[in-house]
Tab-separated table of C-alpha atoms in Angstrom:
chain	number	residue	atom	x	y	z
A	2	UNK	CA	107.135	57.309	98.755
A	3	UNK	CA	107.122	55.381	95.267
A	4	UNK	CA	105.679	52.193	95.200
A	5	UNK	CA	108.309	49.375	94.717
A	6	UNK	CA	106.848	46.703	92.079
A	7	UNK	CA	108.280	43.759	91.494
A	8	UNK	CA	107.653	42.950	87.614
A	9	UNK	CA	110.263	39.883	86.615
A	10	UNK	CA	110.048	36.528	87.005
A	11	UNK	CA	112.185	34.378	89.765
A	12	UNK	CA	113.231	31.958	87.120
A	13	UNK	CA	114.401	33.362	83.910
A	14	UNK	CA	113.738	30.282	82.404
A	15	UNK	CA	111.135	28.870	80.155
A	16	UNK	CA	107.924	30.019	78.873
A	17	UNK	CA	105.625	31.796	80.674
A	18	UNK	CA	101.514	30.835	79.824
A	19	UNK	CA	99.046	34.144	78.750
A	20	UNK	CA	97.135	32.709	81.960
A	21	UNK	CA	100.542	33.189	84.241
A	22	UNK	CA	101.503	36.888	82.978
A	23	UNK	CA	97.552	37.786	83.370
A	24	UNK	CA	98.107	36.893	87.193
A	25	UNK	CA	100.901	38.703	87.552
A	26	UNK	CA	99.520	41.689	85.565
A	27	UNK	CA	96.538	41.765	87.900
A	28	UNK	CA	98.459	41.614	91.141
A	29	UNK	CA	100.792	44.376	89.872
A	30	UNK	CA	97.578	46.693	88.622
A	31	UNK	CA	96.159	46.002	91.772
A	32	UNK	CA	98.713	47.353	94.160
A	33	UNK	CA	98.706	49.893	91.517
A	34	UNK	CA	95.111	51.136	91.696
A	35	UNK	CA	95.853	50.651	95.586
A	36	UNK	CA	98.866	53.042	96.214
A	37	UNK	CA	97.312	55.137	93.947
A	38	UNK	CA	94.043	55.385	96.179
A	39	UNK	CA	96.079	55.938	99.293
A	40	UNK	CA	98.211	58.489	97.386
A	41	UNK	CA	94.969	60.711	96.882
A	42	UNK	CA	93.977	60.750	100.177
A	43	UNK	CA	97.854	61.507	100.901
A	44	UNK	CA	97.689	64.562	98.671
A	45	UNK	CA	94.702	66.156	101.766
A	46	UNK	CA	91.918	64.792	99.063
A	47	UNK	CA	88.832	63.179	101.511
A	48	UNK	CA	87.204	60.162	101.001
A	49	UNK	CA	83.990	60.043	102.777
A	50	UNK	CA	83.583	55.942	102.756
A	51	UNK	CA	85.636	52.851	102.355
A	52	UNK	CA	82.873	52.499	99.362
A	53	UNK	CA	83.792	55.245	97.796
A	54	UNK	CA	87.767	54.353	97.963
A	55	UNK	CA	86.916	51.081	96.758
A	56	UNK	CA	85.053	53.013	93.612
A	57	UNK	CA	88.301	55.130	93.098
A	58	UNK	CA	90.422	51.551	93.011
A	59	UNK	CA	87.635	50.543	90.271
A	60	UNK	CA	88.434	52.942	88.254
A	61	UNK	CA	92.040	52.380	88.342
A	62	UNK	CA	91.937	48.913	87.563
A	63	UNK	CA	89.443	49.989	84.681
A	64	UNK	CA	92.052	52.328	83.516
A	65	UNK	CA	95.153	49.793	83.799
A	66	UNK	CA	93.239	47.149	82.022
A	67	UNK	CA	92.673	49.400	79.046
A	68	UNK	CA	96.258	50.219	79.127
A	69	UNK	CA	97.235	46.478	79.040
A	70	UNK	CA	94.509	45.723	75.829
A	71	UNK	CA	96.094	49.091	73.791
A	72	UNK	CA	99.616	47.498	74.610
A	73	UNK	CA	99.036	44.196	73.679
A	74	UNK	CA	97.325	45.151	70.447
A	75	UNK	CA	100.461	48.046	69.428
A	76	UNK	CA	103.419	46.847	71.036
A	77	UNK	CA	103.209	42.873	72.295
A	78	UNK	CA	103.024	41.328	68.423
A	79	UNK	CA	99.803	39.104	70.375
A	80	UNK	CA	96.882	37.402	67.887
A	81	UNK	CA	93.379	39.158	68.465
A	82	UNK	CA	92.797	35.806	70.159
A	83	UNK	CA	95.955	36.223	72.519
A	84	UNK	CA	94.838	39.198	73.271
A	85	UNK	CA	91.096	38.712	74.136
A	86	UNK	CA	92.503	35.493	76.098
A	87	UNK	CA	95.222	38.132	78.034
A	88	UNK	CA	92.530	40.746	78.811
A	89	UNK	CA	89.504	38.568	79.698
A	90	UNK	CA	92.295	36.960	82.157
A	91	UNK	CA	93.388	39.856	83.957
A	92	UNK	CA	89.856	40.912	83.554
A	93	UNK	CA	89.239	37.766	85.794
A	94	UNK	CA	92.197	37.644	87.901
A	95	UNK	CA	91.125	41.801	89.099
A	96	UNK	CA	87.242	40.487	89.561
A	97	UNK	CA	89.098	37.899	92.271
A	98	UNK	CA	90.951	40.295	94.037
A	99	UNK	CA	88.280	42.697	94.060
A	100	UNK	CA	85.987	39.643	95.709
A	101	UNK	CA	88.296	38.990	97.889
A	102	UNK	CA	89.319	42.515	99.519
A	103	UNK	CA	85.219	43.695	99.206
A	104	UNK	CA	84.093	40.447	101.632
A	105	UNK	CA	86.964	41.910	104.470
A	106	UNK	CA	86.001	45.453	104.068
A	107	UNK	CA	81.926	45.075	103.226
A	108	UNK	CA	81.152	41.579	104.374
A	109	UNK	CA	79.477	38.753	101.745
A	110	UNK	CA	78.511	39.984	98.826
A	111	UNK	CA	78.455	39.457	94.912
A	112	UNK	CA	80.831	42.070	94.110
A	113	UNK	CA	82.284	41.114	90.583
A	114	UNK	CA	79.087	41.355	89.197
A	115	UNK	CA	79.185	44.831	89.252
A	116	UNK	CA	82.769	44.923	88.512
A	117	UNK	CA	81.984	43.553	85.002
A	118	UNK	CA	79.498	45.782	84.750
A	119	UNK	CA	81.058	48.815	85.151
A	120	UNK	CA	84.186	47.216	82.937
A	121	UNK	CA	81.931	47.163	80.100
A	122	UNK	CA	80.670	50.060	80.541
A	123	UNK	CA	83.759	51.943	80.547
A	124	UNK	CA	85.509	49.648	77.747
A	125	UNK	CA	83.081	51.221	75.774
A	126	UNK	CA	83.549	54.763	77.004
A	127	UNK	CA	87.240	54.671	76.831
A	128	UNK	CA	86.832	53.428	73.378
A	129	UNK	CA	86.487	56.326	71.770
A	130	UNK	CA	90.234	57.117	72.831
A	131	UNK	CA	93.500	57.449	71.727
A	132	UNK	CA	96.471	55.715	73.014
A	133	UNK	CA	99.770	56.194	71.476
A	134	UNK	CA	103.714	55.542	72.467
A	135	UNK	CA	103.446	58.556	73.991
A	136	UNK	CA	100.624	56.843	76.593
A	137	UNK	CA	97.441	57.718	76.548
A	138	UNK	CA	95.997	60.540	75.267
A	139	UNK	CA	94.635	64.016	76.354
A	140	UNK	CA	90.685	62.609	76.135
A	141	UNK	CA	92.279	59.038	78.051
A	142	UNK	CA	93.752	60.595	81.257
A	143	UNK	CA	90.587	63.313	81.282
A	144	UNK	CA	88.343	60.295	81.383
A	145	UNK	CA	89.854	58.746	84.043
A	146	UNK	CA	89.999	61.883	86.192
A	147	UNK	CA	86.740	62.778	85.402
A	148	UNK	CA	85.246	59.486	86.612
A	149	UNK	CA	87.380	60.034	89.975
A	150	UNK	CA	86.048	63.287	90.418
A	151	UNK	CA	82.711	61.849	90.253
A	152	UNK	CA	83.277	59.221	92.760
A	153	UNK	CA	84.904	61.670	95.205
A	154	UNK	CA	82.338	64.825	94.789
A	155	UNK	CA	83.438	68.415	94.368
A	156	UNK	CA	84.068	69.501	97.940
A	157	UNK	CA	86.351	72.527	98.532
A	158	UNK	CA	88.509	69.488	99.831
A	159	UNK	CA	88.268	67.155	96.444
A	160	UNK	CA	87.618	69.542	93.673
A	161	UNK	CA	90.913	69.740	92.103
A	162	UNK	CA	91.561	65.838	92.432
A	163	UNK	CA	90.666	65.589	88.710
A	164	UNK	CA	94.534	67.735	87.810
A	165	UNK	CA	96.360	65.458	90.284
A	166	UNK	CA	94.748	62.537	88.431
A	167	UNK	CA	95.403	63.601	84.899
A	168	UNK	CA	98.903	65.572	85.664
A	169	UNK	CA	100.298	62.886	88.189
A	170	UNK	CA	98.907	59.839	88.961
A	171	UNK	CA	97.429	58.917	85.668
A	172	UNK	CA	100.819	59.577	83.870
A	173	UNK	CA	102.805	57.361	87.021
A	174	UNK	CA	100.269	54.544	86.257
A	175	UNK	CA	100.690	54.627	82.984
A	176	UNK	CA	104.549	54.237	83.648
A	177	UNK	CA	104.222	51.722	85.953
A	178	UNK	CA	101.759	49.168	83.933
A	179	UNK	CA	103.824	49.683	80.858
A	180	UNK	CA	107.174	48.990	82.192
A	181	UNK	CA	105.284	45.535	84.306
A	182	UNK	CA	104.245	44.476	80.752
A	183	UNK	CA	107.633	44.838	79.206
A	184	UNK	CA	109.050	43.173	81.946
A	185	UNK	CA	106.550	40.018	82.016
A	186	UNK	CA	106.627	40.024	78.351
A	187	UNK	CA	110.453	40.098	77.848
């Protein structure tokens, strides 16, 4: 079943703040990273923990956030200071919802530390790769489902989860995040 994302504003008119389209990027990415997390374990691949799902949805954020920096800097016309305000706010806005769904699953906790962490981490990482019109690139979508095949282990159950990530999902996210920032941005 394809998730159904809602990606244009009520009201048509006026202006729409960076700080306004970050929220709305975030929520969108993290449904996103969600479906896409529940879509895995649809496909017979095993998670083992809620932990571990909650890794996979990491990484999916981590992925959708690069997407949204590469698209603001190719395709949105944004200032480098537009577009360090953009990402550092859906940077924030994912930290929050993170927070938020980690204290129900895991209990208290300091969770977007480690968030920011590992975004750094991978901003660096991912780096190093190309994205184009086309989306991203060969090295891009490995990444990503090389980082997911890490998180879910190499089981007879889980080992191929690193083609349906780089042959499916990763493409459908792609999609997805691209046509939200059109949308928001239009």
């Amino acid at each position: 079943m394809a998730l159904r994302i809602k990606s244009r504003w009520h009201n048509d008119e006026g202006e729409r703040s960076l700080e306004e389209i970050a929220g709305a990027l975030a929520f969108i990415s993290w449904r996103i990273a969600k479906e896409k997390a529940i879509n895995l374990h649809g496909e017979d691949f095993i998670y083992e923990t809620d932990e571990q799902r909650m890794a996979v949805i990491v990484e999916y954020l981590i992925f959708q956030l690069q997407i949204i920096d590469r698209i603001a800097h190719q395709r949105l016309g944004l200032n480098e200071e537009e577009r360090r305000q953009l990402v550092i706010a859906v940077a924030r806005h994912l930290a929050g919802h993170l927070q938020d769904n980690s204290v129900d699953l895991f209990g208290p906790g300091d969770y977007v530390t480690p968030f920011i962490d590992k975004l750094n981490e991978r901003g660096m990482e991912y780096a190093e790769f190309n994205y184009t019109e086309d989306g991203p690139s060969y090295p891009f979508m490995r990444h990503l489902g090389y980082e997911i095949q890490q998180i879910m282990g190499e089981t007879q159950a889980n080992r191929w989860v690193i083609d349906q990530v780089m042959d499916k999902d990763g493409p459908n996210v792609d999609r997805e995040i691209s046509r939200a920032i059109d949308n928001l941005f239009d």
